[in-house]
C-alpha positions in Angstrom: -30.6 -6.8 -23.6 -27.4 -5.3 -22.3 -27.6 -3.1 -19.2 -24.7 -0.8 -18.2 -24.9 0.5 -14.6 -22.6 3.3 -13.4 -22.2 3.2 -9.7 -20.0 5.1 -7.2 -18.4 2.8 -4.6 -17.2 4.1 -1.3 -13.8 3.0 -0.2 -14.1 0.1 2.3 -11.8 -2.3 4.2 -10.2 -4.7 1.7 -10.1 -2.3 -1.2 -6.7 -1.6 -2.8 -4.9 1.7 -3.0 -1.5 2.8 -4.3 0.8 5.8 -4.5 3.0 6.7 -7.4 6.0 4.6 -6.4 4.7 1.1 -6.4 3.6 1.6 -2.8 0.4 -0.4 -3.1 -1.6 -1.9 -0.2 -5.1 -2.7 1.0 -7.2 -0.7 3.4 -7.0 -2.4 6.8 -9.2 -0.1 8.9 -11.4 2.9 8.5 -12.1 5.0 11.6 -14.0 8.2 12.3 -12.1 11.5 11.7 -12.2 12.2 15.5 -10.2 9.0 16.1 -7.4 9.8 13.6 -4.1 11.2 14.8 -3.9 15.0 14.5 -1.2 17.6 14.3 -0.4 20.3 16.9 -2.8 22.8 15.1 -5.6 20.2 15.3 -5.6 19.0 11.7 -6.3 15.3 11.4 -4.4 13.1 9.0 -6.2 11.3 6.1 -4.2 8.1 5.8 -1.8 6.3 8.0 0.9 4.2 6.2 3.2 1.7 7.8 6.8 2.7 7.6 7.8 -1.0 7.3 6.7 -0.7 3.6 9.7 1.5 2.8 13.1 0.0 3.8 13.0 -3.4 2.0 11.4 -2.0 -1.2 13.7 1.0 -1.2 11.1 3.3 -2.9 12.3 6.5 -1.2 10.4 8.6 -3.8 7.3 8.3 -1.7 9.0 10.1 1.2 10.4 12.8 -1.0 7.0 13.3 -2.6 5.4 13.6 0.9 8.0 16.1 2.0 7.7 18.2 -1.1 4.0 18.1 -0.8 4.3 19.4 2.8 6.7 22.2 1.6 4.2 23.2 -1.1 1.3 23.3 1.3 3.3 25.4 3.9 4.3 27.9 1.1 0.5 28.0 0.2 -0.4 28.8 3.9 2.2 31.7 3.9 0.7 33.2 0.7 -2.8 32.7 2.1 -2.0 34.6 5.3 -0.5 37.5 3.3 -3.7 37.6 1.2 -5.7 37.9 4.4 -3.6 40.6 6.1 -3.1 42.9 3.1 -0.6 45.5 4.4 0.1 48.8 2.8 2.9 47.5 0.5 0.9 44.3 0.0 1.6 43.8 -3.7 5.3 44.5 -3.3 5.7 42.1 -0.4 3.6 39.4 -2.1 5.7 39.7 -5.3 8.9 39.4 -3.2 7.6 36.4 -1.3 6.5 34.6 -4.5 9.9 35.3 -6.2 11.7 34.0 -3.1 9.7 30.8 -3.3 10.2 30.4 -7.1 14.0 30.9 -6.6 14.1 28.4 -3.8 12.3 25.8 -5.8 14.2 26.3 -9.0 16.6 29.2 -9.6 17.2 27.8 -13.2 13.6 28.5 -14.2 13.8 31.9 -15.8 10.3 31.8 -17.2 8.4 31.7 -13.9 10.7 34.3 -12.4 10.3 36.5 -15.5 6.4 36.2 -15.4 6.4 37.0 -11.6 8.6 40.1 -12.1 6.7 41.5 -15.0 3.1 40.7 -14.5 0.6 43.3 -13.3 -0.6 43.5 -9.6 -4.0 42.1 -10.7 -2.4 39.1 -12.5 -0.1 38.6 -9.5 -3.1 38.4 -7.2 -4.7 35.7 -9.5 -1.4 33.7 -9.3 -1.3 34.2 -5.5 -4.9 32.9 -5.1 -3.8 29.7 -7.0 -0.6 29.4 -4.9 -2.5 29.8 -1.6 -4.0 26.3 -2.1 -0.5 24.9 -2.3 2.5 25.7 -4.5 2.9 23.1 -7.2 6.3 21.6 -8.1 7.7 18.7 -10.1 11.0 16.9 -10.2 12.2 15.9 -13.7 12.8 12.2 -14.2 16.2 10.9 -13.1 17.3 14.3 -11.7 16.2 14.0 -8.1 16.7 16.7 -5.5 19.8 17.4 -3.4 19.8 17.4 0.4 21.0 21.0 0.5 17.9 22.0 -1.6 15.6 20.2 0.8 17.2 22.0 3.8 16.8 25.3 1.9 13.1 24.6 1.2 12.4 23.4 4.8 14.0 26.5 6.2 11.9 28.8 3.9 8.7 26.8 4.7 9.5 26.9 8.4 9.5 23.1 8.7 11.7 21.1 11.1 14.9 19.9 9.3 14.0 16.2 9.8 10.6 16.8 8.1 8.8 15.2 11.0 6.2 16.7 13.4 4.5 15.8 16.7 1.2 13.9 16.4 -1.5 13.4 19.0 -3.7 10.3 19.5 -7.2 11.1 18.3 -8.8 8.9 21.0 -6.8 9.8 24.1 -5.4 13.2 23.1 -1.9 12.1 24.2 1.2 13.1 22.3 2.7 10.2 20.4 6.1 9.1 21.7 7.9 9.4 18.3 7.8 12.3 15.9 6.1 11.3 12.6 6.6 12.1 8.9 3.5 13.9 7.8 3.0 15.4 4.4 0.9 15.4 1.2 1.1 12.8 -1.5 -1.1 11.3 -4.3 -3.0 8.2 -3.4 -5.0 6.4 -6.0 -7.8 3.9 -5.7 -7.1 0.8 -7.8 -9.6 -1.4 -9.6 -9.2 -4.2 -7.2 -12.3 -4.0 -5.0 -13.0 -6.4 -2.2 -16.6 -6.8 -3.3 -15.5 -8.3 -6.6 -12.8 -10.5 -5.0 -14.7 -12.0 -2.1 -14.9 -15.8 -2.7 -15.3 -19.0 -0.8 -15.2 -22.7 -1.6 -15.8 -26.0 0.1 -15.1 -28.6 -2.6 -14.7 -27.9 -6.3 -12.7 -28.6 -9.4 -9.1 -29.9 -9.1 -6.2 -29.5 -11.6 -5.6 -32.6 -13.7 -1.8 -32.3 -13.5 -1.2 -31.6 -9.8 -4.5 -32.8 -8.3 -4.6 -29.6 -6.3 -7.6 -27.2 -6.3 -7.5 -24.9 -9.3 -6.9 -21.1 -8.7 -9.1 -18.1 -9.2 -12.6 -17.0 -8.5 -13.7 -17.5 -12.1 -12.9 -21.2 -12.0 -14.3 -21.6 -8.5 -10.8 -22.3 -7.2 -9.2 -22.5 -3.8 -7.3 -19.9 -1.8 -3.6 -20.0 -2.6 -1.6 -20.9 0.5 1.9 -19.7 -0.5 5.4 -20.0 0.9 5.0 -17.0 3.2 1.8 -18.3 4.7 3.5 -21.7 5.3 6.3 -19.8 7.1 3.7 -18.0 9.2 2.2 -21.3 10.4 5.7 -22.8 10.9 6.7 -19.8 13.0 3.5 -20.1 15.0 4.0 -23.9 15.6 0.6 -24.8 14.1 1.9 -28.2 12.8 -1.6 -29.9 12.5 -3.1 -26.9 10.6 -0.1 -26.9 8.3 -0.3 -30.6 7.6 -4.0 -30.2 6.8 -3.2 -27.4 4.4 -0.6 -29.5 2.6 -2.6 -32.8 2.5 -6.4 -33.1 2.8 -7.1 -29.5 1.8 -4.8 -29.8 -1.2 -3.6 -32.9 -3.1 -4.0 -35.9 -0.8 -6.7 -37.6 -3.0 -7.7 -40.5 -0.7 -7.2 -38.4 2.4 -9.6 -35.6 1.3 -12.2 -38.2 0.2 -12.0 -39.9 3.6 -12.2 -36.5 5.4 -15.3 -35.6 3.3 -17.1 -38.8 4.2 -16.1 -38.4 7.9 -17.4 -34.9 8.1 -20.7 -35.9 6.3 -21.2 -38.7 8.8 -20.2 -36.5 11.8 -17.2 -38.7 12.6 -13.6 -37.8 13.5 -11.4 -36.9 10.5 -8.8 -39.6 10.1 -5.1 -39.4 9.4 -4.0 -37.9 6.1 -2.0 -39.9 3.6 0.8 -39.2 1.1 0.0 -36.1 -1.1 0.1 -36.4 -4.9 3.0 -33.9 -4.9 5.3 -36.6 -3.5 4.5 -38.9 -6.5 5.1 -36.0 -8.9 8.5 -35.5 -7.2 9.4 -39.2 -7.6 8.5 -39.0 -11.4 10.7 -35.9 -11.7 13.6 -37.7 -10.0 13.1 -40.6 -12.4 13.8 -38.2 -15.2 17.2 -37.6 -13.5 17.8 -41.4 -13.5 17.0 -41.6 -9.8 14.4 -44.4 -9.1 12.8 -43.6 -5.8 10.4 -46.2 -4.2 8.4 -45.9 -1.0 8.6 -48.7 1.5 6.3 -49.0 4.5 3.8 -51.1 6.4 0.8 -50.0 4.2 2.7 -49.1 0.9 3.7 -51.8 -1.6 6.7 -51.6 -3.9 4.8 -49.8 -6.7 4.1 -46.9 -4.2 0.4 -47.8 -4.2 
């Protein structure tokens, strides 16, 4: 019997999200709306992204998308306020405003301008209702947008020329020291959910080649402790923790067996020995005609 269950899963800490520019990341904290930073007009932000994710990756598209999203939303607010006020020459003013926006976004788009110029007042009102939620725009692939065009759009949307605004701390109400980039962009929830990834292991299967724990949840593997994690421990000065990671928790066969016995008996874990990786290195060096032997008090000439 096969059972298919469709469930909705709420976003939680550890779930993965991404934008449209390779700007992926996991949710590190979820706080009440009241605690989120808010703009001068009291609107709280939805997501806070770390600016350190931009310079090294050089995906500036996410900043352009955010700015254009803000421009589109501000244009929408301008249209919405005109729909609310409805002056005597309302239709004429609305048409002029929408034409001004269309020209600012793309003066080389005769179709949109032709439609706005020649549609009836009723049709214009329908377009305006749609635009009031935010004016949609797209940048063709590889064309980009010039700085002059951005300044023109910012000026028309009444946005500061640096695209930043003041934010206030949701908990204290104090104005933040630096102005912040705030805008609208697409964020997508990826199919990498923490509930499906959570995994722990004490002992388990080891690779036949490296004698290190296998990888992956499916194989009941260990957690990968990569280069960058090693650098973190080195920077922190955690020498004993690092040695443990590279020996008894990895491929020091005798060391981990002794550690297991010591823990089971409630004794002190002894010194770690030479990890299997070292012997793999000696074999690789032998393939380069370099015969390396280990000499020491407790090591014979065969390296045993």
